[in-house]
Coordinates of C-alpha atoms in Angstrom, one line a residue:
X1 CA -20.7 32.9 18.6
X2 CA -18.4 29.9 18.5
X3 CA -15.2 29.3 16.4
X4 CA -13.0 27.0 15.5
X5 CA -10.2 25.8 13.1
X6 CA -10.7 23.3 10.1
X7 CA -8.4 22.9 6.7
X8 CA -9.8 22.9 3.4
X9 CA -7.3 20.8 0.6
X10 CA -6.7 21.7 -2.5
X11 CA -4.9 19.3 -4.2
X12 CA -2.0 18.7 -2.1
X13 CA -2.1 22.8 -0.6
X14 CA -3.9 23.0 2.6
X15 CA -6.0 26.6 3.6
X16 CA -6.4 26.9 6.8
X17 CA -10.1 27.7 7.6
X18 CA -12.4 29.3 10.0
X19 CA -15.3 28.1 11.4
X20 CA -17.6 30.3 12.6
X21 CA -20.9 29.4 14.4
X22 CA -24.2 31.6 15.2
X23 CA -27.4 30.7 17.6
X24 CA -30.4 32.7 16.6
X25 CA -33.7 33.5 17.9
X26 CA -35.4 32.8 14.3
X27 CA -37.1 29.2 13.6
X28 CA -35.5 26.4 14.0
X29 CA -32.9 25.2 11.6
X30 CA -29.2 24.3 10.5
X31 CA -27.7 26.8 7.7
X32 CA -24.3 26.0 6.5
X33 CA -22.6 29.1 4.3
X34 CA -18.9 29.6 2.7
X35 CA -19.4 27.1 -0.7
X36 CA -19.5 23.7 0.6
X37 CA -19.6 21.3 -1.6
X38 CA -22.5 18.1 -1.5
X39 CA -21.0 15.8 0.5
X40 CA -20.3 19.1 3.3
X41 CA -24.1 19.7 2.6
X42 CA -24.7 16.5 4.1
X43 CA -23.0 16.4 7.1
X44 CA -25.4 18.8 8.5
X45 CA -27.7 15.3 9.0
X46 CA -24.8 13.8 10.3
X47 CA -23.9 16.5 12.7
X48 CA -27.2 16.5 14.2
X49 CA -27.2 12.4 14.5
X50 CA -23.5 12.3 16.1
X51 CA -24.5 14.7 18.5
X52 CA -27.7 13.4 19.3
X53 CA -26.0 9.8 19.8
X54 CA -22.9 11.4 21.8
X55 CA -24.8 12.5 24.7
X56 CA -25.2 16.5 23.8
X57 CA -27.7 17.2 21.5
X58 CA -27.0 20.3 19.5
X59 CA -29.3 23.5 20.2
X60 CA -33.1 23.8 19.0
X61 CA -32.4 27.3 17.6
X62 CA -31.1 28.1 14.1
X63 CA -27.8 27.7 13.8
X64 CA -25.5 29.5 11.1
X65 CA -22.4 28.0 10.0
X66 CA -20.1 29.6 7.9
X67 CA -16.8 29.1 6.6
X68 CA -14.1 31.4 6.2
X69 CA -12.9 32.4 3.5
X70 CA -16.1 32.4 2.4
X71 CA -14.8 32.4 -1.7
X72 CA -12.6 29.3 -0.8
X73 CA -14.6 26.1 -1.6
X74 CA -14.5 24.1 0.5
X75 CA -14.8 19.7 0.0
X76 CA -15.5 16.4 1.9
X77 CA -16.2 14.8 5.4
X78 CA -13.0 16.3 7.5
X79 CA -14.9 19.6 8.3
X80 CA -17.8 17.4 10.5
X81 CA -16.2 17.7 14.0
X82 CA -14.9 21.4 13.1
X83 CA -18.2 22.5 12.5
X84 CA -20.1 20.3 16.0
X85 CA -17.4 21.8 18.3
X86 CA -17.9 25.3 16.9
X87 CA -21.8 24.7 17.3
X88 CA -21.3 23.6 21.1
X89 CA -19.0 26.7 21.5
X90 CA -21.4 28.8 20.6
X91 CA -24.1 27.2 22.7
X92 CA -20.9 27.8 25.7
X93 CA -21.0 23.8 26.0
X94 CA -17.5 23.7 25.7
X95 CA -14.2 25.9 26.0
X96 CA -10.7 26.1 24.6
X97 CA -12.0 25.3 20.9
X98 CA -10.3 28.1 19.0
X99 CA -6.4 27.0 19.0
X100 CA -6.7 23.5 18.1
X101 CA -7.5 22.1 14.2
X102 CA -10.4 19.6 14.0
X103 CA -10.2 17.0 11.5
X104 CA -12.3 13.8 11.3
X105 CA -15.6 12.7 9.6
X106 CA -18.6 11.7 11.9
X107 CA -20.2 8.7 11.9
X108 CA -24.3 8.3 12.8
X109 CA -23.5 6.9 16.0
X110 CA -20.6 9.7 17.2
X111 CA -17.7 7.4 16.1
X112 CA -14.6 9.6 15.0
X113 CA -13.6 8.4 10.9
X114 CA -10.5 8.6 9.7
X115 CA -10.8 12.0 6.7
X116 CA -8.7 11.6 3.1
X117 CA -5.8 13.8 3.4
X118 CA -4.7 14.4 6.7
X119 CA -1.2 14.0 6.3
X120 CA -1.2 17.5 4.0
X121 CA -4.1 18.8 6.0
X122 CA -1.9 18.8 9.6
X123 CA 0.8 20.0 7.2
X124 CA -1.2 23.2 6.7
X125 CA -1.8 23.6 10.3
X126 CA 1.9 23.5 11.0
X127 CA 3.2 25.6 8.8
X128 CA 0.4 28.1 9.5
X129 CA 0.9 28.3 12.9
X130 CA -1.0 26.2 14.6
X131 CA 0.4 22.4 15.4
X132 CA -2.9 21.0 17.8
X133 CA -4.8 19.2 15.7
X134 CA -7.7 16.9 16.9
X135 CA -7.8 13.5 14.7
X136 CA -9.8 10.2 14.8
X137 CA -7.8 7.7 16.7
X138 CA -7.0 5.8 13.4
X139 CA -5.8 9.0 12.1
X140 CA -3.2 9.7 14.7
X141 CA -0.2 8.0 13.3
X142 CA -0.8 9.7 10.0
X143 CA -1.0 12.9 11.5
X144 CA 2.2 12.1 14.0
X145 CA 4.4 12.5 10.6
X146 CA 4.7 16.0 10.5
X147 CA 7.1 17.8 12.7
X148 CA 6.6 19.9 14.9
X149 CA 2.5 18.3 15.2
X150 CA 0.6 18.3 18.7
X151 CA -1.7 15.1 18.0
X152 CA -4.5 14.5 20.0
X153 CA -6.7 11.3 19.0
X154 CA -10.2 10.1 20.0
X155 CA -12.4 7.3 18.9
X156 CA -15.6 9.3 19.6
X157 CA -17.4 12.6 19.7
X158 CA -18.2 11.8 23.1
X159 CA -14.9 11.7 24.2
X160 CA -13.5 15.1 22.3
X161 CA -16.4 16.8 24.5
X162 CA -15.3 16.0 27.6
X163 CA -12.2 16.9 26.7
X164 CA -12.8 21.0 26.2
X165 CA -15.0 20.6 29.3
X166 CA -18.2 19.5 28.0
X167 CA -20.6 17.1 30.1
X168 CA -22.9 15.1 28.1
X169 CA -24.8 12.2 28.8
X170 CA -23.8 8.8 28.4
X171 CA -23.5 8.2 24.8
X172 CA -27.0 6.4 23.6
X173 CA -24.7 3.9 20.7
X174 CA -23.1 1.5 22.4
X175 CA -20.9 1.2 18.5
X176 CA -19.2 4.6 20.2
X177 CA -16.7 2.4 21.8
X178 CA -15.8 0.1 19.1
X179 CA -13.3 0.9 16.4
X180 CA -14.1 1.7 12.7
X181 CA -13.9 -0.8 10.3
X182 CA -11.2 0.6 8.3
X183 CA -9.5 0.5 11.1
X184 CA -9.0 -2.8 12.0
X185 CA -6.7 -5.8 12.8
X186 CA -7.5 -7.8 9.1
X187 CA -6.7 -4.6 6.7
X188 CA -3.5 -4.0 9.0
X189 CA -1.9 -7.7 9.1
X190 CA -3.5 -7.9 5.3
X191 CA -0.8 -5.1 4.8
X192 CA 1.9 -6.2 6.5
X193 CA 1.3 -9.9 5.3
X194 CA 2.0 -8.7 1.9
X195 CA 4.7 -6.3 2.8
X196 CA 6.5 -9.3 4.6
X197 CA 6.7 -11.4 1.1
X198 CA 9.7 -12.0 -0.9
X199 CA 11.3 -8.8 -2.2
X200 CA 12.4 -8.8 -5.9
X201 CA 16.3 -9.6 -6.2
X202 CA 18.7 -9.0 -9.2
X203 CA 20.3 -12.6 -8.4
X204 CA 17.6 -14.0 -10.0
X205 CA 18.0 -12.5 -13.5
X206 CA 19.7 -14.7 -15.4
X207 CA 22.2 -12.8 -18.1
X208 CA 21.3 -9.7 -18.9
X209 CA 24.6 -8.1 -17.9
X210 CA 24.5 -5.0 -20.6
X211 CA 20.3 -4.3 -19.3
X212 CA 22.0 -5.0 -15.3
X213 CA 24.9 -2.7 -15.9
X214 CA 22.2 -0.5 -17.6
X215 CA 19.9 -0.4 -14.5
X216 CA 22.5 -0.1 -12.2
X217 CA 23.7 3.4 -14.0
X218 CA 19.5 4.8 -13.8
X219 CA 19.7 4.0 -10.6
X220 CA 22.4 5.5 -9.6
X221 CA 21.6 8.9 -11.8
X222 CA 17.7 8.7 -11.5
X223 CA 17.7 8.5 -15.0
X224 CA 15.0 7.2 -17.2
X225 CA 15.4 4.1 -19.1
X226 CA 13.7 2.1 -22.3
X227 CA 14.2 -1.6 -22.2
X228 CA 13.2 -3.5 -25.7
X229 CA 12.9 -6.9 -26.5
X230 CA 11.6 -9.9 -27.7
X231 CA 8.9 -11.2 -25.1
X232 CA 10.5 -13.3 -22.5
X233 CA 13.8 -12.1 -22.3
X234 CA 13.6 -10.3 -18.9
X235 CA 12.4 -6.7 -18.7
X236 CA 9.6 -6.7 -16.5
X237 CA 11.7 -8.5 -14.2
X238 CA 14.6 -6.3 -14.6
X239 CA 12.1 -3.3 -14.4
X240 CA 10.3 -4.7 -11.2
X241 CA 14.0 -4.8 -9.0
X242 CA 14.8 -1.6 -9.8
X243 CA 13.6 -0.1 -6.7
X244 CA 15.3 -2.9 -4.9
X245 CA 18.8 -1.0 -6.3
X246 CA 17.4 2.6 -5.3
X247 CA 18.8 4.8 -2.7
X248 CA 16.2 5.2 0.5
X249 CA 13.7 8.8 0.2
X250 CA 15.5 11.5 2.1
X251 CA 13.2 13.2 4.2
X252 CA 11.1 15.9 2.1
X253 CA 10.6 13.8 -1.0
X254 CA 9.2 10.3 1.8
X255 CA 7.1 13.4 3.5
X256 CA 6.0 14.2 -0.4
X257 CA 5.3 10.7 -1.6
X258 CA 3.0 9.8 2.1
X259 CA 1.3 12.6 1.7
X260 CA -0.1 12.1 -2.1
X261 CA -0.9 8.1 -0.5
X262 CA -2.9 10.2 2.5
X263 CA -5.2 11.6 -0.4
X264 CA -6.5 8.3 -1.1
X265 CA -8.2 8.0 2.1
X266 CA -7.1 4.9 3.8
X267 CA -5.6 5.3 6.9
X268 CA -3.1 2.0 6.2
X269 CA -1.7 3.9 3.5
X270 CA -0.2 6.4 5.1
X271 CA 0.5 5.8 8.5
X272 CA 3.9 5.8 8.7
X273 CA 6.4 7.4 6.8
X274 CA 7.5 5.7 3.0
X275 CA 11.4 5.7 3.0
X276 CA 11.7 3.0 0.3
X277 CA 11.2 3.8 -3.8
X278 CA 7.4 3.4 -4.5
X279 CA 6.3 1.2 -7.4
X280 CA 3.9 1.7 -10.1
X281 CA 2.8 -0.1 -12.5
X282 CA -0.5 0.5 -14.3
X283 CA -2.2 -1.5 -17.0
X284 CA -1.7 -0.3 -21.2
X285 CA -5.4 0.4 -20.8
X286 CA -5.0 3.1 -18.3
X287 CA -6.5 6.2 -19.1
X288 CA -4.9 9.8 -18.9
X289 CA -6.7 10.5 -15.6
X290 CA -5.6 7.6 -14.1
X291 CA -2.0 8.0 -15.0
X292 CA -1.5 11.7 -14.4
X293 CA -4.5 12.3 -12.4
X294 CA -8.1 13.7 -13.3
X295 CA -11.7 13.3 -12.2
X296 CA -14.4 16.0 -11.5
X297 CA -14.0 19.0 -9.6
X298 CA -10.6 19.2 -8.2
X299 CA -8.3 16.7 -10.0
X300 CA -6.9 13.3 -8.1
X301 CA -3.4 12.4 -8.3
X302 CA -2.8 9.6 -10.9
X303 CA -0.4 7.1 -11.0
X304 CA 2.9 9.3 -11.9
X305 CA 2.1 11.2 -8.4
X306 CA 2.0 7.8 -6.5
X307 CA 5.1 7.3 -8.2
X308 CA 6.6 10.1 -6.6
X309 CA 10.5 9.3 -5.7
X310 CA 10.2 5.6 -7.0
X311 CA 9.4 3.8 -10.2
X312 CA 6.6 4.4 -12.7
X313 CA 7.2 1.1 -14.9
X314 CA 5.0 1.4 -18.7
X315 CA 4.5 -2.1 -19.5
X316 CA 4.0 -3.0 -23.5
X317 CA 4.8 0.9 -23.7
X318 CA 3.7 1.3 -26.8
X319 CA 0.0 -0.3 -26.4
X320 CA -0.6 2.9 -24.5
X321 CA -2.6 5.7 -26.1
X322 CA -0.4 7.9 -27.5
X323 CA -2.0 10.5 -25.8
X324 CA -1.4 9.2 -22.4
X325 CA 2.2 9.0 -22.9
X326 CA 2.5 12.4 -24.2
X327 CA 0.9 13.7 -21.0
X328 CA 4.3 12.2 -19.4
X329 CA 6.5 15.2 -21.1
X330 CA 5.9 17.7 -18.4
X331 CA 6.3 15.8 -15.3
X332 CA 9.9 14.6 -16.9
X333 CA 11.3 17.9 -17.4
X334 CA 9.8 19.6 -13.8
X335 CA 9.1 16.7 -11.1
X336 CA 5.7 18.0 -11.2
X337 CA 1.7 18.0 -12.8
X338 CA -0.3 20.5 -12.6
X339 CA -4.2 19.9 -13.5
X340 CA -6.4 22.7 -14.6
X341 CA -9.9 22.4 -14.0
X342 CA -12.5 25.2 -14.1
X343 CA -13.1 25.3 -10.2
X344 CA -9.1 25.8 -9.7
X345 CA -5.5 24.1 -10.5
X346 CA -3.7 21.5 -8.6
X347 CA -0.2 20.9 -8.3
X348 CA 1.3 17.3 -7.5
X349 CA 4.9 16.1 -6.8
X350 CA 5.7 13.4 -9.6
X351 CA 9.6 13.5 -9.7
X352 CA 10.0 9.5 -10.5
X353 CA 12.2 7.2 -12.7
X354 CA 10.4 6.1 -16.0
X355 CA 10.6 2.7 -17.3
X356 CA 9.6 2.0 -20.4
X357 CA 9.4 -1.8 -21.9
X358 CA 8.5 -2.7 -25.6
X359 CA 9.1 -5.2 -27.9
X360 CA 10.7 -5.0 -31.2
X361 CA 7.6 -5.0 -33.4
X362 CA 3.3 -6.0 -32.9
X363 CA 4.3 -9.9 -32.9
X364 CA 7.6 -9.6 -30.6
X365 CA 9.8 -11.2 -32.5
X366 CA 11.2 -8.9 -34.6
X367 CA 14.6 -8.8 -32.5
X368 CA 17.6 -10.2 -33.7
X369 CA 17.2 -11.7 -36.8
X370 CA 14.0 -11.5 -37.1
X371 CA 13.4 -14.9 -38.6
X372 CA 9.4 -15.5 -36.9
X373 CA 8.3 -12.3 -37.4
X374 CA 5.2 -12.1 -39.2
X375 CA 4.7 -8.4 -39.2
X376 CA 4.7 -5.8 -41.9
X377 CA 7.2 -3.1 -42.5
X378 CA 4.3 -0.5 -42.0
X379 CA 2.7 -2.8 -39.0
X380 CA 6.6 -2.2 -37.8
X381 CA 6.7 1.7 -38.1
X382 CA 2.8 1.9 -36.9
X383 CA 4.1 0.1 -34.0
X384 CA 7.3 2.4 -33.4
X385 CA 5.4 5.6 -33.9
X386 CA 3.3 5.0 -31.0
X387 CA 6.6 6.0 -28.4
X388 CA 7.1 9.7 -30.1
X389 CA 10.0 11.4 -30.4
X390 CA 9.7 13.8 -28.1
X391 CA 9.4 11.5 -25.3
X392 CA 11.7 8.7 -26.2
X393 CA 14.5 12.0 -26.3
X394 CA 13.9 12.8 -22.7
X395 CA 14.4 8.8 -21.9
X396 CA 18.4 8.8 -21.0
X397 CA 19.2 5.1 -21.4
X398 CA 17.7 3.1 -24.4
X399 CA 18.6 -0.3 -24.1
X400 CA 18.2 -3.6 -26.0
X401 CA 17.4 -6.8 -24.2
X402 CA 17.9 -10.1 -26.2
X403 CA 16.6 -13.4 -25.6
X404 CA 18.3 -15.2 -23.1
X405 CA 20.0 -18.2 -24.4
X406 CA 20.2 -21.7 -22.8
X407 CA 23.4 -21.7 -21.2
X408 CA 22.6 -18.8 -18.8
X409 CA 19.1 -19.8 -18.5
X410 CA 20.1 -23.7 -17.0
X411 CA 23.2 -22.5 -15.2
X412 CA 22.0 -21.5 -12.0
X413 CA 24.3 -19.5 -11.6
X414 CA 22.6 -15.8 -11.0
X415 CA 24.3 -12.3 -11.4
X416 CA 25.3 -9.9 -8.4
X417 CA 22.2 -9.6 -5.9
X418 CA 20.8 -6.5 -5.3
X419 CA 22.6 -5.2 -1.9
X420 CA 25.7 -5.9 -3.9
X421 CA 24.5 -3.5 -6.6
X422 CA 23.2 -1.3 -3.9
X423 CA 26.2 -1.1 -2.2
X424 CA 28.0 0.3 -5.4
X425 CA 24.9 3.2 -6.0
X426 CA 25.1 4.4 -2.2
X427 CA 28.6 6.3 -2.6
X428 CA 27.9 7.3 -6.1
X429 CA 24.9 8.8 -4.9
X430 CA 26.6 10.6 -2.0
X431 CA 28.9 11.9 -4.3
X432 CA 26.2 13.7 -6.4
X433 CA 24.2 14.9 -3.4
X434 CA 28.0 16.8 -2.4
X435 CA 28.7 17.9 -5.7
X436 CA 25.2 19.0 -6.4
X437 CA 24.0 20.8 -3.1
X438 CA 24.9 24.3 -3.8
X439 CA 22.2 24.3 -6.7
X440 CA 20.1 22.7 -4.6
X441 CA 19.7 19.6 -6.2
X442 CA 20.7 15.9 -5.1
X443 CA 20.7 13.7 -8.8
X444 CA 22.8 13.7 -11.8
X445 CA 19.3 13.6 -13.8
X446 CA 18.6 16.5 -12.7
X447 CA 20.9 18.8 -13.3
X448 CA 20.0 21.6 -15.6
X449 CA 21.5 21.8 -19.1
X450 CA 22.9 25.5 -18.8
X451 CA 24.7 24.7 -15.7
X452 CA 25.8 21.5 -17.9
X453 CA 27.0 23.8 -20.8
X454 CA 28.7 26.7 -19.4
X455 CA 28.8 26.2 -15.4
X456 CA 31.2 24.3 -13.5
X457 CA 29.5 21.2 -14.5
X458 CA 30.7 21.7 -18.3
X459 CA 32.7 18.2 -19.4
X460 CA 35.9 19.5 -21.0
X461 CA 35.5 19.8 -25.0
X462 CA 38.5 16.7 -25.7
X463 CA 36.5 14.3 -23.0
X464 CA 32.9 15.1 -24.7
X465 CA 33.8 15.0 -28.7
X466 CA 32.4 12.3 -29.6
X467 CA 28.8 13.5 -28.3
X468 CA 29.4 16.5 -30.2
X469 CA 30.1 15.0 -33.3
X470 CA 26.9 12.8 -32.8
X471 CA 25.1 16.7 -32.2
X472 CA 27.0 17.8 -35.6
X473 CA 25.4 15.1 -37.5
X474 CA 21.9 15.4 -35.8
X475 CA 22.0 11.9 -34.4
X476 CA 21.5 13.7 -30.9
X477 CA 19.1 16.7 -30.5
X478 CA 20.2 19.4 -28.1
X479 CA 18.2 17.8 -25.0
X480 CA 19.7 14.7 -26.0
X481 CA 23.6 15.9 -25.8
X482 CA 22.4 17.8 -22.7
X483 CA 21.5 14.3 -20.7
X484 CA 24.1 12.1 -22.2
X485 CA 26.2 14.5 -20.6
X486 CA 24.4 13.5 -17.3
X487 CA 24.8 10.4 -17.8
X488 CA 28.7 10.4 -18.3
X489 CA 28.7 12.3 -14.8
X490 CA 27.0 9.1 -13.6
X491 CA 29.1 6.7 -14.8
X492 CA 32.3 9.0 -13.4
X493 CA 30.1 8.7 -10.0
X494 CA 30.4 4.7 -10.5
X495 CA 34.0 4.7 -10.8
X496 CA 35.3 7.1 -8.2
X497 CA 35.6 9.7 -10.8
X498 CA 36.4 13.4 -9.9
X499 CA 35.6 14.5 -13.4
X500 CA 33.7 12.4 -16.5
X501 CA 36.4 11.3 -19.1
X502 CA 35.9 10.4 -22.7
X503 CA 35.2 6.7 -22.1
X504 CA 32.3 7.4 -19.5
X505 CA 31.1 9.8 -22.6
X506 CA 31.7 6.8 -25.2
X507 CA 29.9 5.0 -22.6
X508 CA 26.6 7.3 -22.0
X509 CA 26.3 7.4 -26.0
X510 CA 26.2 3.6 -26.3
X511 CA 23.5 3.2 -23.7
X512 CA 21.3 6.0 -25.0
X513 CA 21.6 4.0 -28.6
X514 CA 18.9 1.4 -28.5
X515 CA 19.9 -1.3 -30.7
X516 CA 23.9 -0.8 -30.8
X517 CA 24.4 -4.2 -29.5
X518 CA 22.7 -6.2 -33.0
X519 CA 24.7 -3.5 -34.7
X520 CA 28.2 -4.4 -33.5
X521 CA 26.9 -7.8 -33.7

């Protein structure tokens, strides 16, 4: 009997697994128990081909593998080298198997693959216990993330046996000592190639100061913002420097957001640690798998988990099925999606700041005064209806973005650049992550709207009057009062602020108006 350690994923939660291996007297054959899915099926083929081609053939008596718990199911390549080690154990080829957690994919020819999700997988190990793991070499840096994590790396099968004592022949593939394809230099410099580019900067906005001064308050909050306008005036661009203007990913949330990039399954993705705010930005055409995450058997993160502690930007918002966008209402209340599917639930991080951009009406140019607009009033309100009202109410900031005239356009003259701005969000944002840590929180969006009501958060009754009147007169909905009250704590971070006044309420309500601006106008 051999045994060793494996971890089986689900979702994002790693099980740690046993592996248990039997040699019988019986026929000759290869039995793999403890519901493995098809691709696990296969790599009893593979098995028997690395082996062969690493210079230690496995035994010629039937072998029985089976892996515990045997209700778990159990999914993909990373259980291959678990499962040959615990074979060769039980054959007494090798030693000092049972302590370490094996987790790589074999290749035909004995070559150690990098397996999707080690990041969470070593995770798992760690936390239950045990922090060897045994990785492909192209997996190592990955793995190296965690804390506390004993990596050990090797580029082949043959290698990993003579490490727990094994003596095989010399491996029969020459390919054993070449590196995988995933692995190598073009994907890597590829990567940093386009990493090294030029980074998005607020100096080249031109105008725009009410959207800027808008951004600059979601950033500084993590507060969710709607930009509208006629095409052209700015708010992709404004939308795509945003996480230029956003505080680095403390530890837990940049160990979160690598980890979701680790289930992808390429290596490049998640080799070292993400500090700075992701950026997503799917197509209108997206479906609701892709944005929140679906697929078959045990559901894939989408796009709002990739997001996770950056930017989820909704282009032409409202040429998005409905649908899809109402699937967004959980994830903005609780930082979180779970997917049910019939072989289990999955649970992925998705705290991230929403942008949403629209225009005014189908045509786009039914901003202002409306003068080219060719569309019809119930084109207009068919148009509207798409963004419902339940999730424009959990949007904090709704903003209107004109046209930019000539004089800004041709003046070269840019607004503040982004490290400027930064340097304004950095001590707003420490002040929050002070103020906030005994309720174990870190943002003013955050914040939940009993301790906003009654705790020691509460906004005296003179400095918040006006959003009660608004409240009285149903022009604000209960979650809506709730986060303009969040906001005013923002804009009382901005300013150096020990408590909000009535201006930073005034000014909360005016941002969270879409369309004020034409009004005063």
């Amino acid at each position: 009997m051999g045994r060793t350690l494996a971890v089986a994923l689900t979702g994002m939660h790693g099980h740690l697994v046993e592996v248990e291996a039997d040699i019988g007297q019986t026929l000759p054959g290869f039995v793999l128990l403890g519901l493995p899915d098809q691709s696990l099926q296969e790599s009893r083929d593979r098995i028997k081909a690395a082996a062969r081609n690493s210079g230690l053939p496995l035994t010629r008596r039937h072998l029985t593998v089976n892996l515990v718990p045997a209700a778990l199911h159990k999914r993909g390549p990373g259980f291959d080298l678990g499962i040959v080690m615990a074979a060769y154990a039980a054959d007494r080829q090798v030693h000092g198997v049972h302590g370490p957690v094996f987790l790589a994919e074999l290749g035909l020819d004995g070559r150690l693959r990098h397996a999707p999700g080690i990041l969470p997988s070593v995770m798992a190990a760690v936390e239950s216990g045990y922090p060897e793991v045994v990785v492909a070499e192209e997996s190592a840096d990955e793995a190296s993330l965690v804390p506390g994590a004993r990596v050990r790396g090797f580029r082949s099968l043959h290698e990993v046996i003579r490490a727990f004592g094994g003596e095989p022949e010399p491996p029969l593939a020459s390919a054993v000592a070449g590196r995988t394809p995933a692995s190598g230099g073009e994907d890597t410099a590829t990567s940093v190639s386009l990493k090294g580019g030029h980074e998005p900067d607020l100096s080249e906005v031109s105008g725009q100061f009410e959207a800027r001064f808008a951004l600059e308050v979601a950033a500084a909050g993590g507060h969710h913002i709607l930009l509208e306008g006629s095409p052209g005036a700015g708010k992709t661009m404004l939308a795509e420097r945003l996480p230029g203007i956003l505080p680095p990913l403390d530890d837990q949330t940049a160990l979160e957001a690598t980890a979701v990039r680790s289930l992808t399954g390429r290596p490049q993705d998640a080799a070292r640690l993400i500090r700075s705010a992701p950026f997503q930005a799917p197509h209108h055409s997206a479906s609701m798998a892709a944005l929140v995450g679906g697929g078959s058997g045990i559901a894939r993160p989408g796009a709002a988990s990739l997001a996770h502690g950056g930017v989820l930007f909704l282009d032409e918002a409202p040429e998005f099925d409905r649908r899809v966008l109402d699937a967004l209402r959980q994830p903005l209340e609780s930082g979180a999606i779970t997917l049910h599917r019939s072989s289990g639930a999955v649970r992925y991080p998705s705290r991230f700041q929403l942008v949403l951009a629209a225009n005014p009406c189908p045509c786009g140019w039914g901003g202002g005064r409306g003068s080219k607009c060719r569309c019809t009033s119930l084109q207009r309100r068919r148009y509207t209806a798409k963004l419902s009202g339940p999730l424009l109410d959990r949007v904090d900031i709704q903003v209107t973005v004109p046209a930019v005239d000539a004089a800004a356009l041709t003046s070269g003259a840019g607004g503040e650049d982004s490290a400027t701005v930064l340097g304004r969000i950095l001590p707003a944002v420490e002040r929050q992550a002070t103020r906030l840590s005994p309720f174990g929180l870190s943002r003013n969006a955050h914040i939940p709207a009993a301790v906003l009501r009654d705790g020691p958060l509460a906004i005296e009754r003179r400095a918040r009057a006006a959003a009660d009147a608004a409240l009285d007169r149903a022009e604000l909905t209960a979650r809506g009062h709730a986060r303009v009250m969040r906001l005013a704590w923002t804009m009382a971070d901005l300013r150096d602020a020990a408590r909000p006044a009535a201006e930073d309420v005034d000014a909360a309500l005016y941002l969270r108006r879409r369309g004020d601006g034409e009004k005063a106008a």
